[in-house]
């Protein structure tokens, strides 16, 4: 068989605020199989934008877990902490063109607005030092067709408001960094958790503003508790045990709607991944998923 060549470039972009858990394994696996099944590249990017929220040792632990589970990434891993100059350049440009502005509102002042910034500083002309920088959003609805979730639509003005691209403490926001890095790395396909579905219209707008291509999107099923509630951020699922790669990969495959052979129970992690590459069918991925408590681990 000749090696397939493909223009597909996918990525897994963990935040080192903690260890990998079952949900991250599902995201890593889906992005990996979606890329490898078409002969594409798969990159790992460490989203270490927020040192105060970083758990010491998490970066090493994440990479070790990926290796223990048989994942192989292409090229050098990229760290967002090495990309500040690129973010600063774009941010300054947006600011200098009046597309972004400085906001000095306190958290307390904004409490009453339910998370949608009411534009208080839009025309204030504040200095950018010691202020958050917000991107002006248009009074427009953005929509896209997600490969699993279908059509998704969001009105940026009414549902999001002008959003922060650099925090007051100088840290760059996820929305800006992710768009610049996905473009810089040539990512064609984004496969990630459904919790980021509602960030996508902001990212589409940034791409449009900066003249960048829109990647294709696949948002994985939202994992709900048996009572139908979304898994809360406060829910601490345990770290992936390194000696359970095969059973947890099989469980993750099933969560993604794939039907791995029972013979794989005794296989290595590598064999499970190879089976996944050969049999991957993204059309089988369910839109939502209720996991019995026992499967969360
Ligand atoms: N770093 C984000 C996370 O860990 C993922 C970002 C993305 O895939 O766009 O939730
Ligand atoms: Zn403000």
Tab-separated table of C-alpha atoms and ligand atoms in Angstrom:
chain	number	residue	atom	x	y	z
A	1	UNK	CA	0.000	0.000	0.000
A	2	UNK	CA	1.320	3.455	-0.783
A	3	UNK	CA	1.284	6.074	1.941
A	4	UNK	CA	-1.667	8.396	1.678
A	5	UNK	CA	-0.837	12.037	1.397
A	6	UNK	CA	-3.228	14.650	2.545
A	7	UNK	CA	-3.476	18.362	3.195
A	8	UNK	CA	-5.299	17.713	6.458
A	9	UNK	CA	-3.639	19.234	9.527
A	10	UNK	CA	-5.287	18.642	12.889
A	11	UNK	CA	-4.253	19.383	16.436
A	12	UNK	CA	-4.777	18.661	20.107
A	13	UNK	CA	-4.439	21.749	22.285
A	14	UNK	CA	-4.456	20.945	25.996
A	15	UNK	CA	-4.377	23.592	28.715
A	16	UNK	CA	-1.917	22.649	31.483
A	17	UNK	CA	-4.254	23.742	34.264
A	18	UNK	CA	-4.507	20.086	35.227
A	19	UNK	CA	-3.929	16.527	34.093
A	20	UNK	CA	-5.660	14.830	31.173
A	21	UNK	CA	-8.923	13.169	32.082
A	22	UNK	CA	-11.391	11.024	30.188
A	23	UNK	CA	-12.914	14.011	28.346
A	24	UNK	CA	-9.469	15.106	27.151
A	25	UNK	CA	-8.708	11.567	26.011
A	26	UNK	CA	-11.869	11.604	23.888
A	27	UNK	CA	-10.780	14.919	22.329
A	28	UNK	CA	-7.213	13.751	21.728
A	29	UNK	CA	-8.396	10.468	20.233
A	30	UNK	CA	-11.022	11.991	17.929
A	31	UNK	CA	-8.644	14.659	16.592
A	32	UNK	CA	-5.921	12.026	16.129
A	33	UNK	CA	-8.086	9.505	14.301
A	34	UNK	CA	-9.759	12.139	12.148
A	35	UNK	CA	-6.309	13.294	10.995
A	36	UNK	CA	-4.542	9.951	10.673
A	37	UNK	CA	-7.418	8.175	8.928
A	38	UNK	CA	-6.932	10.501	5.949
A	39	UNK	CA	-3.138	10.472	6.155
A	40	UNK	CA	-3.079	13.926	7.735
A	41	UNK	CA	-0.718	15.534	10.205
A	42	UNK	CA	-1.503	15.831	13.919
A	43	UNK	CA	0.080	18.504	16.076
A	44	UNK	CA	0.151	19.084	19.808
A	45	UNK	CA	0.017	22.646	21.115
A	46	UNK	CA	0.382	23.485	24.782
A	47	UNK	CA	-2.037	26.291	25.618
A	48	UNK	CA	-0.082	27.735	28.519
A	49	UNK	CA	-1.429	31.271	28.380
A	50	UNK	CA	-2.273	31.569	32.025
A	51	UNK	CA	0.698	30.804	34.313
A	52	UNK	CA	-1.217	31.543	37.543
A	53	UNK	CA	-3.708	28.801	36.673
A	54	UNK	CA	-1.076	26.315	35.542
A	55	UNK	CA	-0.618	23.261	37.713
A	56	UNK	CA	3.087	22.597	38.319
A	57	UNK	CA	4.190	19.539	36.365
A	58	UNK	CA	1.016	19.433	34.267
A	59	UNK	CA	2.806	19.956	30.924
A	60	UNK	CA	5.110	17.004	31.506
A	61	UNK	CA	2.261	14.877	32.831
A	62	UNK	CA	0.111	15.614	29.770
A	63	UNK	CA	2.882	14.664	27.329
A	64	UNK	CA	3.694	11.518	29.296
A	65	UNK	CA	0.050	10.491	29.284
A	66	UNK	CA	-0.216	11.061	25.524
A	67	UNK	CA	2.846	8.866	25.019
A	68	UNK	CA	1.564	6.166	27.351
A	69	UNK	CA	-1.647	6.083	25.307
A	70	UNK	CA	0.294	5.608	22.086
A	71	UNK	CA	-0.189	9.031	20.479
A	72	UNK	CA	2.551	10.295	18.179
A	73	UNK	CA	2.553	13.919	17.118
A	74	UNK	CA	4.251	15.492	14.148
A	75	UNK	CA	7.035	17.999	14.601
A	76	UNK	CA	7.948	19.930	17.718
A	77	UNK	CA	5.253	20.722	20.207
A	78	UNK	CA	4.400	24.438	20.202
A	79	UNK	CA	3.916	26.374	23.446
A	80	UNK	CA	1.719	29.455	23.456
A	81	UNK	CA	4.058	31.011	26.016
A	82	UNK	CA	6.606	31.242	23.171
A	83	UNK	CA	4.196	33.126	20.924
A	84	UNK	CA	3.643	36.377	22.824
A	85	UNK	CA	5.424	38.535	20.237
A	86	UNK	CA	3.048	37.338	17.514
A	87	UNK	CA	-0.011	37.998	19.680
A	88	UNK	CA	1.280	41.462	20.636
A	89	UNK	CA	1.796	42.464	17.024
A	90	UNK	CA	-1.747	41.575	15.997
A	91	UNK	CA	-3.222	43.097	19.121
A	92	UNK	CA	-1.423	46.399	18.563
A	93	UNK	CA	-2.654	46.457	15.003
A	94	UNK	CA	-6.257	45.872	16.003
A	95	UNK	CA	-5.949	48.551	18.673
A	96	UNK	CA	-4.300	51.084	16.377
A	97	UNK	CA	-7.012	50.583	13.769
A	98	UNK	CA	-9.759	51.160	16.308
A	99	UNK	CA	-11.032	47.588	15.960
A	100	UNK	CA	-10.197	46.952	19.609
A	101	UNK	CA	-10.223	49.345	22.548
A	102	UNK	CA	-9.101	49.613	26.149
A	103	UNK	CA	-11.579	48.823	28.892
A	104	UNK	CA	-11.095	49.809	32.515
A	105	UNK	CA	-14.371	48.437	33.876
A	106	UNK	CA	-14.072	46.485	37.076
A	107	UNK	CA	-15.567	43.070	37.503
A	108	UNK	CA	-17.985	44.558	39.994
A	109	UNK	CA	-19.173	47.196	37.514
A	110	UNK	CA	-19.995	44.460	35.006
A	111	UNK	CA	-21.791	42.136	37.388
A	112	UNK	CA	-25.213	43.444	36.460
A	113	UNK	CA	-24.866	42.629	32.737
A	114	UNK	CA	-24.924	38.854	32.773
A	115	UNK	CA	-21.597	38.340	31.025
A	116	UNK	CA	-22.442	40.396	27.926
A	117	UNK	CA	-20.253	43.491	27.866
A	118	UNK	CA	-22.482	46.547	27.395
A	119	UNK	CA	-19.843	48.609	25.581
A	120	UNK	CA	-19.262	51.106	28.393
A	121	UNK	CA	-15.686	51.933	27.302
A	122	UNK	CA	-16.279	51.697	23.546
A	123	UNK	CA	-15.769	55.358	22.896
A	124	UNK	CA	-13.841	56.331	25.992
A	125	UNK	CA	-10.438	56.384	24.315
A	126	UNK	CA	-8.656	54.905	27.341
A	127	UNK	CA	-4.937	54.272	27.205
A	128	UNK	CA	-4.073	50.611	26.562
A	129	UNK	CA	-1.719	50.365	29.540
A	130	UNK	CA	-3.281	48.905	32.679
A	131	UNK	CA	-6.530	48.124	30.856
A	132	UNK	CA	-8.146	45.099	29.305
A	133	UNK	CA	-8.321	45.168	25.505
A	134	UNK	CA	-11.679	44.295	23.988
A	135	UNK	CA	-12.507	43.526	20.391
A	136	UNK	CA	-15.481	45.410	18.974
A	137	UNK	CA	-18.015	42.922	17.649
A	138	UNK	CA	-20.432	43.654	14.818
A	139	UNK	CA	-24.197	43.498	15.276
A	140	UNK	CA	-24.254	40.383	13.186
A	141	UNK	CA	-25.095	36.740	13.479
A	142	UNK	CA	-22.318	34.279	12.682
A	143	UNK	CA	-23.045	30.725	11.711
A	144	UNK	CA	-21.266	27.638	10.540
A	145	UNK	CA	-21.992	23.991	9.901
A	146	UNK	CA	-20.346	21.787	12.467
A	147	UNK	CA	-19.582	18.242	11.297
A	148	UNK	CA	-21.333	16.734	14.325
A	149	UNK	CA	-23.448	19.452	15.911
A	150	UNK	CA	-24.913	20.708	12.630
A	151	UNK	CA	-25.754	24.360	12.076
A	152	UNK	CA	-24.750	26.688	14.895
A	153	UNK	CA	-25.697	30.337	14.965
A	154	UNK	CA	-24.847	33.115	17.371
A	155	UNK	CA	-25.433	36.856	17.298
A	156	UNK	CA	-22.168	38.399	18.438
A	157	UNK	CA	-23.562	41.740	19.516
A	158	UNK	CA	-26.541	40.396	21.457
A	159	UNK	CA	-25.183	37.096	22.752
A	160	UNK	CA	-21.492	37.820	23.347
A	161	UNK	CA	-20.649	41.529	23.244
A	162	UNK	CA	-17.213	43.061	22.806
A	163	UNK	CA	-14.871	40.427	24.180
A	164	UNK	CA	-11.483	40.518	25.883
A	165	UNK	CA	-8.438	39.676	23.774
A	166	UNK	CA	-5.868	40.768	26.359
A	167	UNK	CA	-6.596	40.811	30.037
A	168	UNK	CA	-5.844	43.755	32.265
A	169	UNK	CA	-2.991	41.800	33.851
A	170	UNK	CA	-1.387	41.561	30.396
A	171	UNK	CA	-2.266	37.916	29.673
A	172	UNK	CA	-3.506	37.178	26.162
A	173	UNK	CA	-6.953	35.671	25.835
A	174	UNK	CA	-7.613	32.194	24.490
A	175	UNK	CA	-9.808	33.532	21.647
A	176	UNK	CA	-6.987	35.569	20.134
A	177	UNK	CA	-4.210	33.045	20.665
A	178	UNK	CA	-6.165	30.085	19.313
A	179	UNK	CA	-7.083	31.869	16.085
A	180	UNK	CA	-3.538	33.085	15.443
A	181	UNK	CA	-1.952	29.734	16.235
A	182	UNK	CA	-4.414	27.640	14.253
A	183	UNK	CA	-3.705	29.854	11.235
A	184	UNK	CA	0.062	29.955	11.796
A	185	UNK	CA	0.207	26.161	12.081
A	186	UNK	CA	-1.967	25.721	8.991
A	187	UNK	CA	-4.691	23.832	10.859
A	188	UNK	CA	-7.402	22.741	8.427
A	189	UNK	CA	-9.626	20.852	10.857
A	190	UNK	CA	-10.488	21.566	14.461
A	191	UNK	CA	-11.819	18.668	16.497
A	192	UNK	CA	-12.502	19.619	20.101
A	193	UNK	CA	-14.966	19.519	22.977
A	194	UNK	CA	-18.496	20.833	22.629
A	195	UNK	CA	-17.808	23.284	25.450
A	196	UNK	CA	-16.046	25.418	22.810
A	197	UNK	CA	-18.951	25.461	20.342
A	198	UNK	CA	-20.065	28.869	21.582
A	199	UNK	CA	-16.540	30.291	21.198
A	200	UNK	CA	-16.475	29.447	17.502
A	201	UNK	CA	-18.410	32.480	16.199
A	202	UNK	CA	-15.909	34.772	17.973
A	203	UNK	CA	-13.101	32.863	16.300
A	204	UNK	CA	-14.821	33.052	12.901
A	205	UNK	CA	-15.123	36.816	13.304
A	206	UNK	CA	-11.438	37.164	14.232
A	207	UNK	CA	-10.460	35.035	11.230
A	208	UNK	CA	-12.536	37.239	8.976
A	209	UNK	CA	-11.057	40.417	10.440
A	210	UNK	CA	-7.502	39.154	10.015
A	211	UNK	CA	-8.024	37.688	6.551
A	212	UNK	CA	-7.461	34.099	7.732
A	213	UNK	CA	-9.061	30.955	6.357
A	214	UNK	CA	-11.848	29.314	8.310
A	215	UNK	CA	-10.971	25.756	9.302
A	216	UNK	CA	-13.596	23.007	9.340
A	217	UNK	CA	-15.045	22.321	12.786
A	218	UNK	CA	-16.105	19.172	14.572
A	219	UNK	CA	-17.336	19.627	18.127
A	220	UNK	CA	-17.496	16.422	20.102
A	221	UNK	CA	-20.557	15.362	22.057
A	222	UNK	CA	-21.275	17.242	25.178
A	223	UNK	CA	-20.912	14.790	28.009
A	224	UNK	CA	-23.807	14.979	30.420
A	225	UNK	CA	-24.393	13.355	33.773
A	226	UNK	CA	-27.022	10.632	34.026
A	227	UNK	CA	-29.464	13.293	35.299
A	228	UNK	CA	-28.926	15.252	32.064
A	229	UNK	CA	-26.843	17.985	33.667
A	230	UNK	CA	-23.678	19.138	32.007
A	231	UNK	CA	-20.489	17.983	33.660
A	232	UNK	CA	-19.558	20.920	35.824
A	233	UNK	CA	-16.109	22.442	35.875
A	234	UNK	CA	-16.114	21.573	39.562
A	235	UNK	CA	-16.436	17.897	38.671
A	236	UNK	CA	-12.945	16.539	39.160
A	237	UNK	CA	-12.542	13.512	37.008
A	238	UNK	CA	-9.438	11.541	37.889
A	239	UNK	CA	-6.189	11.664	35.886
A	240	UNK	CA	-5.813	9.034	33.173
A	241	UNK	CA	-4.105	6.038	34.720
A	242	UNK	CA	-1.049	5.129	32.657
A	243	UNK	CA	-1.570	1.400	33.008
A	244	UNK	CA	-5.147	1.508	31.679
A	245	UNK	CA	-4.461	2.759	28.172
A	246	UNK	CA	-6.146	-0.107	26.298
A	247	UNK	CA	-9.435	-0.221	28.235
A	248	UNK	CA	-9.751	3.567	28.358
A	249	UNK	CA	-8.994	3.955	24.649
A	250	UNK	CA	-11.668	1.347	23.939
A	251	UNK	CA	-14.112	3.206	26.171
A	252	UNK	CA	-13.252	6.477	24.423
A	253	UNK	CA	-13.800	4.841	21.016
A	254	UNK	CA	-17.232	3.652	22.132
A	255	UNK	CA	-18.032	7.135	23.471
A	256	UNK	CA	-17.285	8.336	19.934
A	257	UNK	CA	-19.794	5.876	18.481
A	258	UNK	CA	-17.153	3.535	17.049
A	259	UNK	CA	-17.497	-0.218	17.546
A	260	UNK	CA	-14.119	-1.711	18.376
A	261	UNK	CA	-13.675	-5.498	18.108
A	262	UNK	CA	-13.841	-7.313	21.409
A	263	UNK	CA	-10.565	-9.015	20.448
A	264	UNK	CA	-8.858	-5.685	21.125
A	265	UNK	CA	-9.202	-6.102	24.886
A	266	UNK	CA	-5.832	-7.792	25.007
A	267	UNK	CA	-4.214	-5.497	22.460
A	268	UNK	CA	-1.657	-2.760	23.035
A	269	UNK	CA	-2.626	0.925	22.982
A	270	UNK	CA	-0.871	1.155	19.619
A	271	UNK	CA	-3.025	-1.648	18.201
A	272	UNK	CA	-6.185	0.049	19.423
A	273	UNK	CA	-5.130	3.311	17.762
A	274	UNK	CA	-4.308	1.482	14.542
A	275	UNK	CA	-7.713	-0.181	14.587
A	276	UNK	CA	-9.225	3.265	15.125
A	277	UNK	CA	-7.326	4.756	12.190
A	278	UNK	CA	-8.475	1.956	9.896
A	279	UNK	CA	-12.121	2.054	10.993
A	280	UNK	CA	-12.727	5.718	11.888
A	281	UNK	CA	-16.158	6.980	10.893
A	282	UNK	CA	-16.908	10.515	12.107
A	283	UNK	CA	-20.528	10.082	10.992
A	284	UNK	CA	-21.058	7.704	13.908
A	285	UNK	CA	-20.211	10.319	16.546
A	286	UNK	CA	-23.301	11.098	18.652
A	287	UNK	CA	-24.282	14.718	19.321
A	288	UNK	CA	-24.687	14.203	23.025
A	289	UNK	CA	-23.584	11.527	25.385
A	290	UNK	CA	-24.781	10.459	28.769
A	291	UNK	CA	-22.092	8.631	30.593
A	292	UNK	CA	-22.898	6.321	33.427
A	293	UNK	CA	-20.907	7.412	36.436
A	294	UNK	CA	-18.723	4.326	36.179
A	295	UNK	CA	-17.453	5.307	32.767
A	296	UNK	CA	-16.277	8.758	33.747
A	297	UNK	CA	-13.015	7.507	35.142
B	1	LIG	N1	-7.005	24.635	25.288
B	1	LIG	C1	-8.420	24.373	25.171
B	1	LIG	C2	-8.840	23.387	26.234
B	1	LIG	O1	-8.011	22.677	26.781
B	1	LIG	C3	-8.783	23.785	23.821
B	1	LIG	C4	-8.717	24.812	22.784
B	1	LIG	C5	-9.232	24.374	21.442
B	1	LIG	O2	-9.249	23.175	21.148
B	1	LIG	O3	-9.588	25.254	20.675
B	1	LIG	O4	-9.997	23.333	26.556
B	2	LIG	ZN1	-15.107	49.004	30.101
